[in-house]
Structures are given as C-alpha cells and as structure tokens.
Short mmCIF file of C-alpha atoms in Angstrom, two decimals:
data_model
loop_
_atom_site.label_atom_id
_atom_site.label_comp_id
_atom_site.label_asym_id
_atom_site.label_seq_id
_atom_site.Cartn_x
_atom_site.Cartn_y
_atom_site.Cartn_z
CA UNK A 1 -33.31 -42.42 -3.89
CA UNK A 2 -36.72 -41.67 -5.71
CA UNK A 3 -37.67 -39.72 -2.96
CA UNK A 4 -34.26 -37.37 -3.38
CA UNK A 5 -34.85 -37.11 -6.53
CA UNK A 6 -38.10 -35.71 -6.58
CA UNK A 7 -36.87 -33.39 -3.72
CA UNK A 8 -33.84 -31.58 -5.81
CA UNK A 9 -36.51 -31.48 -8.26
CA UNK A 10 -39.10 -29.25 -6.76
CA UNK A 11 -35.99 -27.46 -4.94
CA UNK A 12 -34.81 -26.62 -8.88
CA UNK A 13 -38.52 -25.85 -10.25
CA UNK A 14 -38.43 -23.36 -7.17
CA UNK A 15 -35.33 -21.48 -7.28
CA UNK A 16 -36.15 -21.26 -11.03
CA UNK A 17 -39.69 -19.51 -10.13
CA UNK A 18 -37.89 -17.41 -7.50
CA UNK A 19 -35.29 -16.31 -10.36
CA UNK A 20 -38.27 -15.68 -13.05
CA UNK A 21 -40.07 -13.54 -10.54
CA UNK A 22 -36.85 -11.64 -10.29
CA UNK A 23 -36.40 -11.16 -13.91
CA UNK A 24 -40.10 -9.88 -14.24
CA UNK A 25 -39.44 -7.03 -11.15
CA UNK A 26 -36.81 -5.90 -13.56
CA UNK A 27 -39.03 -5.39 -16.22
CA UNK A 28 -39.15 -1.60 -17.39
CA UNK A 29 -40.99 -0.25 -20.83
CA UNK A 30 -39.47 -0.73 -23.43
CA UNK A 31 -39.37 3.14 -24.29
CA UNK A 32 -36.83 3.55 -21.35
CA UNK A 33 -34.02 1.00 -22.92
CA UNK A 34 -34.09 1.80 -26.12
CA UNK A 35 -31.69 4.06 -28.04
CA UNK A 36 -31.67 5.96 -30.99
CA UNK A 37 -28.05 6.20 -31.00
CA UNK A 38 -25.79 3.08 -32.23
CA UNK A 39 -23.28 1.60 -29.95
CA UNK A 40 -21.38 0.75 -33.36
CA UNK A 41 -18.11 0.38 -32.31
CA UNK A 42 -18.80 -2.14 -29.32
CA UNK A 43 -20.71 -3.72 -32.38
CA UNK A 44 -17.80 -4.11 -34.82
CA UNK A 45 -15.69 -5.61 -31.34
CA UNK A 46 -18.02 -8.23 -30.75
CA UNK A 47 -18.31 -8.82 -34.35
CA UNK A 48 -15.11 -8.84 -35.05
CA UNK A 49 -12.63 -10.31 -32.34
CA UNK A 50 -15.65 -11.87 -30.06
CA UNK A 51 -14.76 -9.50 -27.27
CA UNK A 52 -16.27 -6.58 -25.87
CA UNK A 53 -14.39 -4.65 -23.13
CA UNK A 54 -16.03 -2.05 -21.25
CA UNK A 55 -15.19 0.72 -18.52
CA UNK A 56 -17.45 1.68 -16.07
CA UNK A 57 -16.23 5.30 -15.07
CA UNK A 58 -18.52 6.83 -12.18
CA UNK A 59 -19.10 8.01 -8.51
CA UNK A 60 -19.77 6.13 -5.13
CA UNK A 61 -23.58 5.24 -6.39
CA UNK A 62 -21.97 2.95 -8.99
CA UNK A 63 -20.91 0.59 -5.87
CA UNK A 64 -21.97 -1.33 -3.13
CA UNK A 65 -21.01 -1.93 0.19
CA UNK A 66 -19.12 -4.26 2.34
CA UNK A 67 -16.47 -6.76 1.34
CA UNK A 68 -19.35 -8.37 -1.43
CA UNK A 69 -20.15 -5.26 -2.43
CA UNK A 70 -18.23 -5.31 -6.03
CA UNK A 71 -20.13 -8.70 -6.44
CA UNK A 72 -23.04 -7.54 -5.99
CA UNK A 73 -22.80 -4.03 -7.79
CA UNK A 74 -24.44 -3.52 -10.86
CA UNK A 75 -20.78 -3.48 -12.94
CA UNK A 76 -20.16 -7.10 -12.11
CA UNK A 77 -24.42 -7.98 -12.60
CA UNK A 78 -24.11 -6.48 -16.24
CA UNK A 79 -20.95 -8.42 -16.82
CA UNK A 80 -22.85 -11.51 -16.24
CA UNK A 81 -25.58 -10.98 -18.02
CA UNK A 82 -23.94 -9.78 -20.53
CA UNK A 83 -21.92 -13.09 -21.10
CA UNK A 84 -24.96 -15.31 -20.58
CA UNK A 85 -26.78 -13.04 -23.84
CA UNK A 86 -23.75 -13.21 -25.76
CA UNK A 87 -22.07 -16.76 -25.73
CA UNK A 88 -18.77 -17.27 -27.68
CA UNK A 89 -17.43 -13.18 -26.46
CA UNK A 90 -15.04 -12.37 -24.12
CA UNK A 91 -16.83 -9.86 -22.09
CA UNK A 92 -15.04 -7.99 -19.59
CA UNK A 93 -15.91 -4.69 -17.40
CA UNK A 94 -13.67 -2.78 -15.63
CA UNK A 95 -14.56 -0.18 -12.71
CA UNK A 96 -13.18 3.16 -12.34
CA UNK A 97 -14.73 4.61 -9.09
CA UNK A 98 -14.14 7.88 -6.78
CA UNK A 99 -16.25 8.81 -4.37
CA UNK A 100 -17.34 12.55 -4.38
CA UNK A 101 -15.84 13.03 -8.00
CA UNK A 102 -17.22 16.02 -10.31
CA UNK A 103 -17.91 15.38 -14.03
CA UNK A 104 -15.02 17.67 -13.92
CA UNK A 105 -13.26 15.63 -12.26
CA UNK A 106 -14.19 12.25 -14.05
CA UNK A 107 -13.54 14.07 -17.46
CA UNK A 108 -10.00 14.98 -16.28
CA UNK A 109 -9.43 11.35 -15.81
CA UNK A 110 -10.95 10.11 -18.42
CA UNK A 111 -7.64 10.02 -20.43
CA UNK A 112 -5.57 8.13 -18.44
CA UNK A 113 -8.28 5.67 -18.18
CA UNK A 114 -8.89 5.23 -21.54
CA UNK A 115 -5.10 4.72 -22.75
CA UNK A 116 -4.79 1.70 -19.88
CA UNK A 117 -8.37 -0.06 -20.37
CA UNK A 118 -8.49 0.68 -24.20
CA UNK A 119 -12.15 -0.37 -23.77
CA UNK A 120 -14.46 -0.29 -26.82
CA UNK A 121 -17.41 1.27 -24.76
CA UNK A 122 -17.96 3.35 -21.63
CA UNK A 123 -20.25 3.94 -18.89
CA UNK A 124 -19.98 7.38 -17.79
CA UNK A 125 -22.36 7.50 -14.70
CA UNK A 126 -22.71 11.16 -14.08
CA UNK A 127 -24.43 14.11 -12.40
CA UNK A 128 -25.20 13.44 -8.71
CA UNK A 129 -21.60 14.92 -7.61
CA UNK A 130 -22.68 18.16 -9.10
CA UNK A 131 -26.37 18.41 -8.16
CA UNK A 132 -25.13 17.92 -4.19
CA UNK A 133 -22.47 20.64 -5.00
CA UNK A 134 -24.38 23.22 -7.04
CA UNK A 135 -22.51 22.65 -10.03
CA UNK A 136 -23.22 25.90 -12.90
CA UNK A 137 -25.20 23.57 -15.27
CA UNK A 138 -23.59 25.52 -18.00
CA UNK A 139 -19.84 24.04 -16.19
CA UNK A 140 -21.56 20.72 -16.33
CA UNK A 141 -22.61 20.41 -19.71
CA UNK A 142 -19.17 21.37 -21.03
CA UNK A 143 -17.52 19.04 -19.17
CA UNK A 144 -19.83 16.32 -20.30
CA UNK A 145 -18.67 17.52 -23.53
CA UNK A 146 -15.21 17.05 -22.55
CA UNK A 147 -15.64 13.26 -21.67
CA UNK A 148 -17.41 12.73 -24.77
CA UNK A 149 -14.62 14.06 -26.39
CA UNK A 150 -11.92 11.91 -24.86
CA UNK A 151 -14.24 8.32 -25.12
CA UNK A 152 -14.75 8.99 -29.14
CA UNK A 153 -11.41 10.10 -29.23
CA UNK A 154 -10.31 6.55 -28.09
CA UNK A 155 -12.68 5.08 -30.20
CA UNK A 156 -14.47 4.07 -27.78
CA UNK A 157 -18.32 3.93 -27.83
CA UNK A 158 -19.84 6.25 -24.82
CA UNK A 159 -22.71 5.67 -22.86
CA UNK A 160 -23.96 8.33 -20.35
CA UNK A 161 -26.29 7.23 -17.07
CA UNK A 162 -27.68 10.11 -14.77
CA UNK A 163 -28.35 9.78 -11.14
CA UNK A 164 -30.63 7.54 -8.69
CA UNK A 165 -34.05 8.26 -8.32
CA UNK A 166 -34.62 8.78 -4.58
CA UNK A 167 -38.41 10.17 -3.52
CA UNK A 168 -36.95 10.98 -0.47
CA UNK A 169 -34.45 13.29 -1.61
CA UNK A 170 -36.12 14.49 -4.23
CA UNK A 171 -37.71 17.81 -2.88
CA UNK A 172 -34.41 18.44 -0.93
CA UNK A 173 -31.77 17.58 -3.97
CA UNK A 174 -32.54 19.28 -7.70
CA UNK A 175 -31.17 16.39 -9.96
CA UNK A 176 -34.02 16.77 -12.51
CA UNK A 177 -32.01 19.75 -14.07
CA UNK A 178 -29.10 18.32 -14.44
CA UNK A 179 -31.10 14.54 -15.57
CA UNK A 180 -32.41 17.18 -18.05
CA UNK A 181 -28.81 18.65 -19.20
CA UNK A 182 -27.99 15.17 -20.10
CA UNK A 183 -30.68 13.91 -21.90
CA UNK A 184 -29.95 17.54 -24.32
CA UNK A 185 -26.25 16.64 -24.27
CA UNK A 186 -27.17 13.00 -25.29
CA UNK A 187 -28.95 13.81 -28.44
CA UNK A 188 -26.70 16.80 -29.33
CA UNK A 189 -23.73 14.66 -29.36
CA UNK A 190 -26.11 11.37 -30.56
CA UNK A 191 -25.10 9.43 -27.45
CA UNK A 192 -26.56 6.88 -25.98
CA UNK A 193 -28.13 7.41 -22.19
CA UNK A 194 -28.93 5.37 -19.51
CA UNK A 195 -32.02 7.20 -17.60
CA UNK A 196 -31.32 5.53 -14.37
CA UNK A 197 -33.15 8.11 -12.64
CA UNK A 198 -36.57 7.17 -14.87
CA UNK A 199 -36.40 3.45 -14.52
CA UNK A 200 -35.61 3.65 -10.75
CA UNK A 201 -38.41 6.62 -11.21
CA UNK A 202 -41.04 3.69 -12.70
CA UNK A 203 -39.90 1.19 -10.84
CA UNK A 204 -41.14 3.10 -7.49
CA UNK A 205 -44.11 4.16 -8.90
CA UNK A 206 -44.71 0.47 -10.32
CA UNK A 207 -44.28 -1.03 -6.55
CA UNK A 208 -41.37 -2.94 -7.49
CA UNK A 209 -39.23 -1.38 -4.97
CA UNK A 210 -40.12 0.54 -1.92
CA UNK A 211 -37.80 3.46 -1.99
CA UNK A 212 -39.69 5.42 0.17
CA UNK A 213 -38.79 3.22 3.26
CA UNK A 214 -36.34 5.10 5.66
CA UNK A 215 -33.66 2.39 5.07
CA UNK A 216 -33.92 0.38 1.99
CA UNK A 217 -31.48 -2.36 3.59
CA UNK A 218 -28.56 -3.90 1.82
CA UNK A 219 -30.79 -6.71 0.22
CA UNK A 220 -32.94 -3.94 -1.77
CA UNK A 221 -30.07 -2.68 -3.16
CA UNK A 222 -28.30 -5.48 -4.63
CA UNK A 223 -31.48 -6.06 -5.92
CA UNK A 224 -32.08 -2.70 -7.26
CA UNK A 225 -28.52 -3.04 -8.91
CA UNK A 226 -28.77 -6.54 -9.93
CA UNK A 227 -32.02 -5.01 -11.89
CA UNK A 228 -30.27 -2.33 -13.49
CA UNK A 229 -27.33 -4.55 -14.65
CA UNK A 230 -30.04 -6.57 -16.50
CA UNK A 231 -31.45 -3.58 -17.52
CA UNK A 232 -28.15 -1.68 -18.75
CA UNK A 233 -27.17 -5.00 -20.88
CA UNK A 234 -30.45 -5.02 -22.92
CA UNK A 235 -29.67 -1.47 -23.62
CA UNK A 236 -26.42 -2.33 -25.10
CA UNK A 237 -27.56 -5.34 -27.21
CA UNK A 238 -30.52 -2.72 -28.55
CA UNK A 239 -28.13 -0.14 -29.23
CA UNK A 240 -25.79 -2.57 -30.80
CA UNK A 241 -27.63 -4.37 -32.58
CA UNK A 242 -26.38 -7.18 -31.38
CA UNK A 243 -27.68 -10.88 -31.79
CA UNK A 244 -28.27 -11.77 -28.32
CA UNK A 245 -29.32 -15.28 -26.68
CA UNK A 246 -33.18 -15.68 -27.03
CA UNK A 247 -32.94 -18.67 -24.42
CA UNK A 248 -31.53 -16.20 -21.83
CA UNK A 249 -33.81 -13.70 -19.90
CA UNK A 250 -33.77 -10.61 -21.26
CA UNK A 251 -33.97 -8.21 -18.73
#
C-alpha cells in the first residue's frame, strides 16, 4: 500500500511539472496583454451579479477540428481558465462561428447575436477573411466601426483580436495592414485588442512553437489555443480590473 502511495505521488508531482511547463510556454510580455482600455462593463457584471457572459463572434481560425475540436478550442480553454481565476462567477462563453465570413459579414450579424446572447463582453476575432479576399482597408475599417457600434450599443464590452501569425504565409498573405487598421481602430474607438498575430508572432520567434514546420499537427494547435485562452483571460482580468485568484496560474 506504501508502495502505491508513493507511486500516485510522483505520478501527481509529475503531471503537475508537465502542467507548470505548460503554463510557462504560454508566457508572453507583459506589454502584449495589457490594455489601456477598461473592460468596465464585464467589470460591473462580475461585480455585481457574479456572472460574466461572453460571445465569441469570429471566423474558422477561432475553431478546431474533429469531433474534440470545440473542447479543445481556445473559446472553451478561456472559459476554464477563466472560472478557475474567478471563483464564486458564473462564467459562460458562447461561440458564434462561420467559416469564410467578412467583417462585413460578422458586423451584419452582430445584431441578432447580441439580442439572443445578451453577453456583457465580446470577442470579435477579425481580419483574416478580408486579407485572403482583398478587402478595401478603407471597407474594413468601417465595418469594424459598425460592430463596435452594435456591441456598445448592447452594452456590451468589445474586444477585438486580429489574425494568426503564420511565417509561412506571411510573404504570400498581407495581414500586417489590416493587423495595423485594427490596432488604429482600437485606440480611436478606446477598445480593447487582442494582438493574436504578435503573441503567436513572439511566441515563434521565442521557440515556443515551431510554426515554421510544414504541418504543425493537431497536438500543436490545441496547444497553441490552449495558450491563447490563458493568454486572452489575463487580458480580461487586466482590463477589468478584476480581482483574480493568485493561487491559480496566471497565464
């Protein structure tokens, strides 16, 4: 029995070094999470009913794969961290998805969306539709307007994420101008934004993941979206303000 013991032991003390070395790959500066914009509406839910719900509004890069792929997508990885760093809320995310939508498109929507989730914050992933299709970056920008529009509207809180960094794609697909049409739109309208495409960016250059490699492989990428889930909620607690669970891991 002694010997059992000792054996779920070290099996514990490992998994628990496997899931800190995890935590630490998801590490990014601190300069890429932070926001000079206040979520304060998602603050005053939390605050005052102990719930926080949130849509996620976006393209396919927003999901995963296969019959696990919600699971595994970075939606349902924020959603859990989220409720591990703030005990006593009712957290829940809900995921709006179409595959080869515009911003156009997704701003059309947004309406109908809004009235059936009434969420008090949304993540309005963004831009990668409209790079592929040529999009006039002055159409863009007015239709990010447009969303923005309809989220404060609903008094909702609105957060914007760009596009996936890929090094592979990069020279053949020009998302840097539109990454760049956000991050203007995001302090015109003092909304927070994700930069996706600069922590996936630093997280190549850093070694963390290899996103070079012809196929990344379906492990990599729940990884890579299990990361940005952590990432995404610490984001949120900055930008709220919120008093988040020190025991829990942070990234």
């Amino acid at each position: 029995m002694t010997l059992v013991i000792a054996i779920l032991a070290t099996i514990a003390l490992v998994n628990g070094a496997a899931a800190a070395t995890a935590a630490e790959e998801c590490d990014v500066p601190e300069s890429l999470i932070s926001a000079s914009s206040d979520l304060t509406r998602a603050a005053n839910e939390i605050k005052d009913r102990h719930r926080l719900d949130v849509s996620v509004v976006g393209s396919g890069s927003s999901v995963l794969t296969g019959p696990d792929g919600p699971r595994f997508a970075y939606p349902a990885q924020l959603e859990q961290v989220l409720k591990a760093r703030l005990p006593g809320n009712e957290i829940k995310v809900t995921v709006h998805i179409q595959s080869k939508q515009t911003t156009a498109d997704m701003a059309a929507a947004l309406p109908a969306i809004l009235a059936e989730d009434k969420p008090a914050l949304v993540i309005w992933q963004a831009g990668t539709v409209d790079a592929m299709r040529g999009v006039e970056l002055e159409d863009f920008r007015t239709s990010l307007d447009q969303g923005i529009d309809a989220i404060t509207a609903a008094n909702a809180d609105p957060i914007m994420m760009n596009m996936q960094y890929s090094p592979r794609t990069e020279s053949m697909l020009n998302v840097s101008t539109y990454a760049d049409v956000m991050r203007w739109v995001a302090e015109q309208r003092d909304v927070v934004l994700f930069d996706r495409l600069a922590i996936m960016h630093y997280w190549s250059d850093a070694g963390v993941f290899d996103l070079y490699a012809a196929t990344t492989g379906y492990a990599m990428a729940r990884r890579v979206h299990e990361c940005i889930g952590r990432a995404l909620a610490s984001q949120i607690i900055n930008a709220g303000h919120l008093e988040a669970d020190k025991n829990q891991t942070t990234r």
